[in-house]
PDB file of C-alpha atoms in Angstrom:
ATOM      1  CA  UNK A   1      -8.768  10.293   1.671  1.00 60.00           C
ATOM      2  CA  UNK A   2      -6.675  13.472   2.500  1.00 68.00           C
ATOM      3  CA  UNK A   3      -7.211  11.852   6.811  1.00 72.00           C
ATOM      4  CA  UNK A   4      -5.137   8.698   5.499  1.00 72.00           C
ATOM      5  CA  UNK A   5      -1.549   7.799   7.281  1.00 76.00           C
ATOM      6  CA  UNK A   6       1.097   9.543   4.874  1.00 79.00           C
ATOM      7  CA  UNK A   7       1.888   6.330   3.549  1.00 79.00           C
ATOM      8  CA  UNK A   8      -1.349   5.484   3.166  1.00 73.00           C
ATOM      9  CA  UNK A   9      -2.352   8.063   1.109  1.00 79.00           C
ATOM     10  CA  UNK A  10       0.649   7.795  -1.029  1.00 81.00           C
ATOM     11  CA  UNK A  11      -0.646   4.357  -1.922  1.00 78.00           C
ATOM     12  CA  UNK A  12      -4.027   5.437  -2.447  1.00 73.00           C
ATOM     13  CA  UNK A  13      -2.338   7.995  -4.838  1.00 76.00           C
ATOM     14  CA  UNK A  14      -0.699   5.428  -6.894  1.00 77.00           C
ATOM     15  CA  UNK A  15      -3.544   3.477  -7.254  1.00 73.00           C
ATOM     16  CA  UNK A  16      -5.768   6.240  -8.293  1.00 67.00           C
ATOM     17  CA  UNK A  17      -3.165   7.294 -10.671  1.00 71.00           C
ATOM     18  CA  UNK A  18      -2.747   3.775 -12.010  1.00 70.00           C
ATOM     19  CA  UNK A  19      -6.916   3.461 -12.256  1.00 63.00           C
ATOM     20  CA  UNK A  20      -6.872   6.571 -14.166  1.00 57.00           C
ATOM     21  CA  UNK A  21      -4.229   5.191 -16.926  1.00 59.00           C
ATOM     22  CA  UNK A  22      -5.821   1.742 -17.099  1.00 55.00           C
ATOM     23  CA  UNK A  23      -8.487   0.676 -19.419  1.00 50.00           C
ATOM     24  CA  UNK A  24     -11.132   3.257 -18.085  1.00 52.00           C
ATOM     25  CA  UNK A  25     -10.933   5.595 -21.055  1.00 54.00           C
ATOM     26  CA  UNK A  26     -12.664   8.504 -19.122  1.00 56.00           C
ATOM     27  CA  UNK A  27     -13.246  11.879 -21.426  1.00 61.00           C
ATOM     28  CA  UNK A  28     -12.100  14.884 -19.143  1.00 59.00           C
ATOM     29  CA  UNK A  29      -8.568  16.252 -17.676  1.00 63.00           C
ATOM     30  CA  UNK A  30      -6.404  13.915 -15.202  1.00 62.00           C
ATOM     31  CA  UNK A  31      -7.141  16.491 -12.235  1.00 67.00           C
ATOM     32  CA  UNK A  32     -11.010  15.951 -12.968  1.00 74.00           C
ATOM     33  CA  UNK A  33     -10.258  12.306 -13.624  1.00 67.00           C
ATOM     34  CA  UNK A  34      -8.217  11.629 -10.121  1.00 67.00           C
ATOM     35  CA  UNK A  35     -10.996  13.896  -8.447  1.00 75.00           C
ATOM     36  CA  UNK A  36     -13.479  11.450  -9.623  1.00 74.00           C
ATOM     37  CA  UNK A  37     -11.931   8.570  -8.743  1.00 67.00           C
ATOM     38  CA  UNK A  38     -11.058   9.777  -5.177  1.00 72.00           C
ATOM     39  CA  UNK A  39     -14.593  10.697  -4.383  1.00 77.00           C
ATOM     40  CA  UNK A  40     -15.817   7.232  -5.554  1.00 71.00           C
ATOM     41  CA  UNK A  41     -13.315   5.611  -3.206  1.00 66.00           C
ATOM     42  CA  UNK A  42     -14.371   7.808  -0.380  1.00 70.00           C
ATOM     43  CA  UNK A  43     -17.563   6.942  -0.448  1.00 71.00           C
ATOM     44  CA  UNK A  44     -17.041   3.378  -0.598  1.00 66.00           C
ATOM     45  CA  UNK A  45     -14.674   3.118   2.243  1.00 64.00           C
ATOM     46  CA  UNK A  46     -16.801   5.463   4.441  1.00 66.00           C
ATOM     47  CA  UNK A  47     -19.734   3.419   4.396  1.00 64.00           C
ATOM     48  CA  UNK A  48     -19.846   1.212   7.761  1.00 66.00           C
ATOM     49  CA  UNK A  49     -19.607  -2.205   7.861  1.00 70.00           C
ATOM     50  CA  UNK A  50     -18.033  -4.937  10.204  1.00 77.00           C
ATOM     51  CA  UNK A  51     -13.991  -5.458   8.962  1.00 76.00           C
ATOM     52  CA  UNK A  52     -13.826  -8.675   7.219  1.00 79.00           C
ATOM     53  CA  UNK A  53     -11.025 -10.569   8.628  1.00 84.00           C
ATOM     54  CA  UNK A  54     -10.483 -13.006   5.550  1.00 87.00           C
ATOM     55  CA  UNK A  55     -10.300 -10.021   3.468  1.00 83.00           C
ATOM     56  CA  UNK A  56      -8.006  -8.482   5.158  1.00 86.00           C
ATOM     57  CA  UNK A  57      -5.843 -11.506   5.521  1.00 90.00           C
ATOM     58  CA  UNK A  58      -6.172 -11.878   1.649  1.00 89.00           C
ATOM     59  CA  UNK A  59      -4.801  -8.439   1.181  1.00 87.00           C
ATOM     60  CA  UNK A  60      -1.716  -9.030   3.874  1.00 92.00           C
ATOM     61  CA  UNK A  61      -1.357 -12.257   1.650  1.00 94.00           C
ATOM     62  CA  UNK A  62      -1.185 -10.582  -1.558  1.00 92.00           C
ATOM     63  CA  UNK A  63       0.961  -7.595  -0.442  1.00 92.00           C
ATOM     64  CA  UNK A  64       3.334  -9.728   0.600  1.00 94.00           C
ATOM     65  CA  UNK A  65       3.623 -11.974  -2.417  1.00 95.00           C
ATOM     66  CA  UNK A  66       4.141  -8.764  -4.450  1.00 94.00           C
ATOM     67  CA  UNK A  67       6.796  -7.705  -2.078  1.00 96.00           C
ATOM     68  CA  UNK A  68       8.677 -10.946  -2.446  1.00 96.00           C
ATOM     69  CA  UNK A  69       8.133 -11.031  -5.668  1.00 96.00           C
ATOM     70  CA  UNK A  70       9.821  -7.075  -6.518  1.00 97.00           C
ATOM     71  CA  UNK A  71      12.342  -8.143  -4.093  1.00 97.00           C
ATOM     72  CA  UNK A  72      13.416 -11.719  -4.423  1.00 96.00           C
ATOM     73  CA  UNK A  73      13.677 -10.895  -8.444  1.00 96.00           C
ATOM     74  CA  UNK A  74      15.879  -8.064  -7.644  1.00 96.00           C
ATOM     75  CA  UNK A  75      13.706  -5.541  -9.659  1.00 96.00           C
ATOM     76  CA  UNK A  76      15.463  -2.504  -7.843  1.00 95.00           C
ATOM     77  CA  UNK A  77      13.825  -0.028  -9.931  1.00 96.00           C
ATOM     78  CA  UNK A  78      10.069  -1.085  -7.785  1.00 95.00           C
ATOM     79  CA  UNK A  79      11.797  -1.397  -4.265  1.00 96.00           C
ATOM     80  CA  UNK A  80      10.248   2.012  -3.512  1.00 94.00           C
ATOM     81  CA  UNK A  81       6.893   0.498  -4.695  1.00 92.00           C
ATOM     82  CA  UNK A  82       7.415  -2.882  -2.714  1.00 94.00           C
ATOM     83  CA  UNK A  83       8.232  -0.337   0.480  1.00 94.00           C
ATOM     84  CA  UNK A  84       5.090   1.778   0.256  1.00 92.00           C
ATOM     85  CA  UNK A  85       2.993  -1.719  -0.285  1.00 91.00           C
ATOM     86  CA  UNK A  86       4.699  -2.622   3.398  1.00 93.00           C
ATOM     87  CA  UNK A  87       4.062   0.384   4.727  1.00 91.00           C
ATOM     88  CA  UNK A  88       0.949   1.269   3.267  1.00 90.00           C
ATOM     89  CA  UNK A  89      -0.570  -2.056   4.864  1.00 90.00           C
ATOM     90  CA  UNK A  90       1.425  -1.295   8.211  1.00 90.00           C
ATOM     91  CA  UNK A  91      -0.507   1.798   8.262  1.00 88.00           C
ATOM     92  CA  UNK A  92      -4.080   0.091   7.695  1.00 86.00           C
ATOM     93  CA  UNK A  93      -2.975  -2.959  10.161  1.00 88.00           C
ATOM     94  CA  UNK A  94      -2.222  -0.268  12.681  1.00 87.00           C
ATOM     95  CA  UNK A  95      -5.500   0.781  12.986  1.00 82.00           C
ATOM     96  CA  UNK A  96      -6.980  -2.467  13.479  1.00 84.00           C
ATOM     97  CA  UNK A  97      -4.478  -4.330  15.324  1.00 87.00           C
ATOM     98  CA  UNK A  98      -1.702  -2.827  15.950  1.00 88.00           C
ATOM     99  CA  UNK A  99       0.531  -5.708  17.501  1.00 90.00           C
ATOM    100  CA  UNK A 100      -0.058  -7.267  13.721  1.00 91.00           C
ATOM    101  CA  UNK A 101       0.896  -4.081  12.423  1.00 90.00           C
ATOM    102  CA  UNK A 102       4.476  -4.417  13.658  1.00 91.00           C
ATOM    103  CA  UNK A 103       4.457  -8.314  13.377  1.00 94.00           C
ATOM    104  CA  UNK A 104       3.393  -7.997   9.472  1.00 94.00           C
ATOM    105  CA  UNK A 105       6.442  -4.901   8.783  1.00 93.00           C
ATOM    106  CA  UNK A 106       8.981  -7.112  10.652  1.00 94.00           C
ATOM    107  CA  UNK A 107       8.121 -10.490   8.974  1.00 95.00           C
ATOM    108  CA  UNK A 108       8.747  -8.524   5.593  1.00 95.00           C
ATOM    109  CA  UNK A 109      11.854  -6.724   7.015  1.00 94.00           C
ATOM    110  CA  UNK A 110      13.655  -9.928   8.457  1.00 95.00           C
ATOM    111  CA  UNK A 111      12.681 -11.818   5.218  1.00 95.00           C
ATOM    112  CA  UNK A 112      15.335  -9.577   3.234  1.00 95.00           C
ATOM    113  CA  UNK A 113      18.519  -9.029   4.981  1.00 94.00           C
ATOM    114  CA  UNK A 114      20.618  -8.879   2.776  1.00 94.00           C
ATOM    115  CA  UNK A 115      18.783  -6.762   0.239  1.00 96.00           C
ATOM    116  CA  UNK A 116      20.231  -3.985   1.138  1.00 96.00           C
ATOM    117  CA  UNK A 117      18.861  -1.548  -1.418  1.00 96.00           C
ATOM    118  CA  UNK A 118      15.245  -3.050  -0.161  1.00 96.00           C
ATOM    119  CA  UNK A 119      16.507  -2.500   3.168  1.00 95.00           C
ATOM    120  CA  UNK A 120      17.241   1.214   2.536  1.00 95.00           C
ATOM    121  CA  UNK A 121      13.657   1.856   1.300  1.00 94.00           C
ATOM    122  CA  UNK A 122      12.338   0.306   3.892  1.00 93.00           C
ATOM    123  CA  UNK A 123      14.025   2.928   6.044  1.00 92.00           C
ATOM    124  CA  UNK A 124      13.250   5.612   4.120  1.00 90.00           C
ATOM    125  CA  UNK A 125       9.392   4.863   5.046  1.00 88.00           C
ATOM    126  CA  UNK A 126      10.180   5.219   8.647  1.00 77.00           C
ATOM    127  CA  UNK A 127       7.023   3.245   9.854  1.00 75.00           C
ATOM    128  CA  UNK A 128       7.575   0.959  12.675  1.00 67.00           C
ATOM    129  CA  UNK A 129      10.736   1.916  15.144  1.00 58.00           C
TER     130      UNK A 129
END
Protein backbone atom coordinates (compact mmCIF):
# COMPACT_ATOMS: atom_id res chain seq x y z
CA UNK A 1 0.00 0.00 0.00
CA UNK A 2 3.01 2.37 0.69
CA UNK A 3 3.07 2.51 -3.94
CA UNK A 4 -0.55 4.15 -3.58
CA UNK A 5 -1.17 7.94 -5.04
CA UNK A 6 -0.68 10.22 -1.81
CA UNK A 7 -4.22 10.59 -1.64
CA UNK A 8 -4.78 7.30 -2.06
CA UNK A 9 -2.99 6.09 0.63
CA UNK A 10 -4.32 8.66 2.93
CA UNK A 11 -7.69 7.05 2.31
CA UNK A 12 -6.49 3.69 2.71
CA UNK A 13 -5.13 5.07 6.08
CA UNK A 14 -8.42 6.19 7.27
CA UNK A 15 -10.05 3.22 6.49
CA UNK A 16 -7.59 1.00 8.13
CA UNK A 17 -7.73 3.20 11.08
CA UNK A 18 -11.52 3.19 11.09
CA UNK A 19 -11.43 -0.96 10.60
CA UNK A 20 -9.21 -1.09 13.50
CA UNK A 21 -11.76 0.96 15.92
CA UNK A 22 -14.85 -0.82 14.60
CA UNK A 23 -16.35 -3.90 15.96
CA UNK A 24 -13.19 -6.14 15.29
CA UNK A 25 -12.07 -6.33 18.90
CA UNK A 26 -8.50 -7.54 17.93
CA UNK A 27 -6.10 -8.34 21.20
CA UNK A 28 -2.63 -6.65 20.35
CA UNK A 29 -1.24 -2.85 20.00
CA UNK A 30 -2.80 -0.42 17.19
CA UNK A 31 0.72 -0.49 15.29
CA UNK A 32 0.40 -4.45 15.21
CA UNK A 33 -3.31 -4.02 14.60
CA UNK A 34 -2.94 -1.44 11.42
CA UNK A 35 0.06 -3.76 10.30
CA UNK A 36 -2.34 -6.54 10.14
CA UNK A 37 -4.89 -5.01 8.51
CA UNK A 38 -2.62 -3.47 5.79
CA UNK A 39 -1.09 -6.76 4.88
CA UNK A 40 -4.58 -8.35 4.53
CA UNK A 41 -5.55 -5.57 2.14
CA UNK A 42 -2.40 -6.00 0.18
CA UNK A 43 -2.87 -9.19 -0.53
CA UNK A 44 -6.30 -8.90 -1.61
CA UNK A 45 -5.81 -6.09 -3.98
CA UNK A 46 -2.62 -7.67 -5.46
CA UNK A 47 -4.21 -10.67 -6.58
CA UNK A 48 -5.08 -10.32 -10.49
CA UNK A 49 -8.25 -10.24 -11.79
CA UNK A 50 -10.14 -8.43 -14.72
CA UNK A 51 -11.52 -4.70 -13.18
CA UNK A 52 -15.14 -5.02 -12.72
CA UNK A 53 -16.72 -2.12 -14.31
CA UNK A 54 -20.12 -2.25 -12.28
CA UNK A 55 -18.09 -2.27 -9.25
CA UNK A 56 -16.33 0.36 -9.92
CA UNK A 57 -19.26 2.39 -11.05
CA UNK A 58 -20.92 1.37 -7.66
CA UNK A 59 -18.04 2.82 -5.79
CA UNK A 60 -17.99 6.29 -8.04
CA UNK A 61 -21.81 6.09 -7.11
CA UNK A 62 -21.40 5.79 -3.53
CA UNK A 63 -18.47 8.25 -3.16
CA UNK A 64 -20.35 10.65 -4.55
CA UNK A 65 -23.53 10.29 -2.55
CA UNK A 66 -21.31 10.62 0.56
CA UNK A 67 -19.80 13.70 -0.86
CA UNK A 68 -23.15 15.31 -1.43
CA UNK A 69 -24.30 14.21 1.43
CA UNK A 70 -21.10 15.93 3.89
CA UNK A 71 -21.53 18.78 1.63
CA UNK A 72 -25.09 19.58 0.79
CA UNK A 73 -25.76 19.18 4.83
CA UNK A 74 -23.10 21.64 5.44
CA UNK A 75 -21.21 19.29 7.90
CA UNK A 76 -17.95 21.49 7.58
CA UNK A 77 -16.19 19.65 10.17
CA UNK A 78 -16.00 16.27 7.27
CA UNK A 79 -15.25 18.57 4.16
CA UNK A 80 -11.65 17.36 4.49
CA UNK A 81 -13.09 13.77 4.55
CA UNK A 82 -15.60 14.45 1.57
CA UNK A 83 -12.21 15.94 -0.33
CA UNK A 84 -9.97 12.93 0.19
CA UNK A 85 -13.18 10.59 -0.88
CA UNK A 86 -12.92 12.86 -4.35
CA UNK A 87 -9.59 12.62 -4.58
CA UNK A 88 -8.93 9.35 -3.36
CA UNK A 89 -11.29 7.96 -6.25
CA UNK A 90 -9.64 10.55 -8.77
CA UNK A 91 -6.52 8.82 -7.97
CA UNK A 92 -7.91 5.12 -8.58
CA UNK A 93 -10.01 6.47 -11.80
CA UNK A 94 -6.71 7.79 -13.03
CA UNK A 95 -5.26 4.68 -13.40
CA UNK A 96 -7.94 3.14 -15.25
CA UNK A 97 -9.31 5.82 -17.27
CA UNK A 98 -8.00 8.74 -16.90
CA UNK A 99 -10.39 11.05 -19.05
CA UNK A 100 -13.10 9.73 -16.22
CA UNK A 101 -10.69 10.61 -13.74
CA UNK A 102 -10.98 14.33 -14.48
CA UNK A 103 -14.70 14.05 -15.64
CA UNK A 104 -15.65 12.34 -12.08
CA UNK A 105 -13.35 15.39 -9.89
CA UNK A 106 -15.04 18.09 -12.05
CA UNK A 107 -18.67 16.77 -11.85
CA UNK A 108 -18.10 16.91 -7.94
CA UNK A 109 -16.27 20.30 -8.15
CA UNK A 110 -18.95 22.16 -10.38
CA UNK A 111 -21.73 20.53 -8.23
CA UNK A 112 -20.64 22.92 -5.20
CA UNK A 113 -19.88 26.38 -6.16
CA UNK A 114 -20.74 28.07 -3.77
CA UNK A 115 -19.45 25.94 -0.93
CA UNK A 116 -16.72 27.66 -0.54
CA UNK A 117 -15.19 26.00 2.50
CA UNK A 118 -15.74 22.59 0.28
CA UNK A 119 -14.21 24.43 -2.40
CA UNK A 120 -11.06 25.24 -0.37
CA UNK A 121 -10.49 21.54 0.49
CA UNK A 122 -10.88 20.61 -2.65
CA UNK A 123 -7.88 22.78 -3.44
CA UNK A 124 -5.97 21.83 -0.80
CA UNK A 125 -5.91 18.16 -2.48
CA UNK A 126 -4.41 19.58 -5.55
CA UNK A 127 -5.47 16.58 -7.83
CA UNK A 128 -6.67 17.49 -11.18
CA UNK A 129 -5.27 21.08 -12.65
Amino acid sequence: LSNLPVHLKKFWEYALQTSEGSVWRIEGDTNEILQKLETIYQEILLMPRDIDKKMVDWCLMASHKRVEDIVINQHRKAYDRAALVTAACTQALQVINPAEATKFFWEIQSKFPRHSSFQAELGRVNIVK
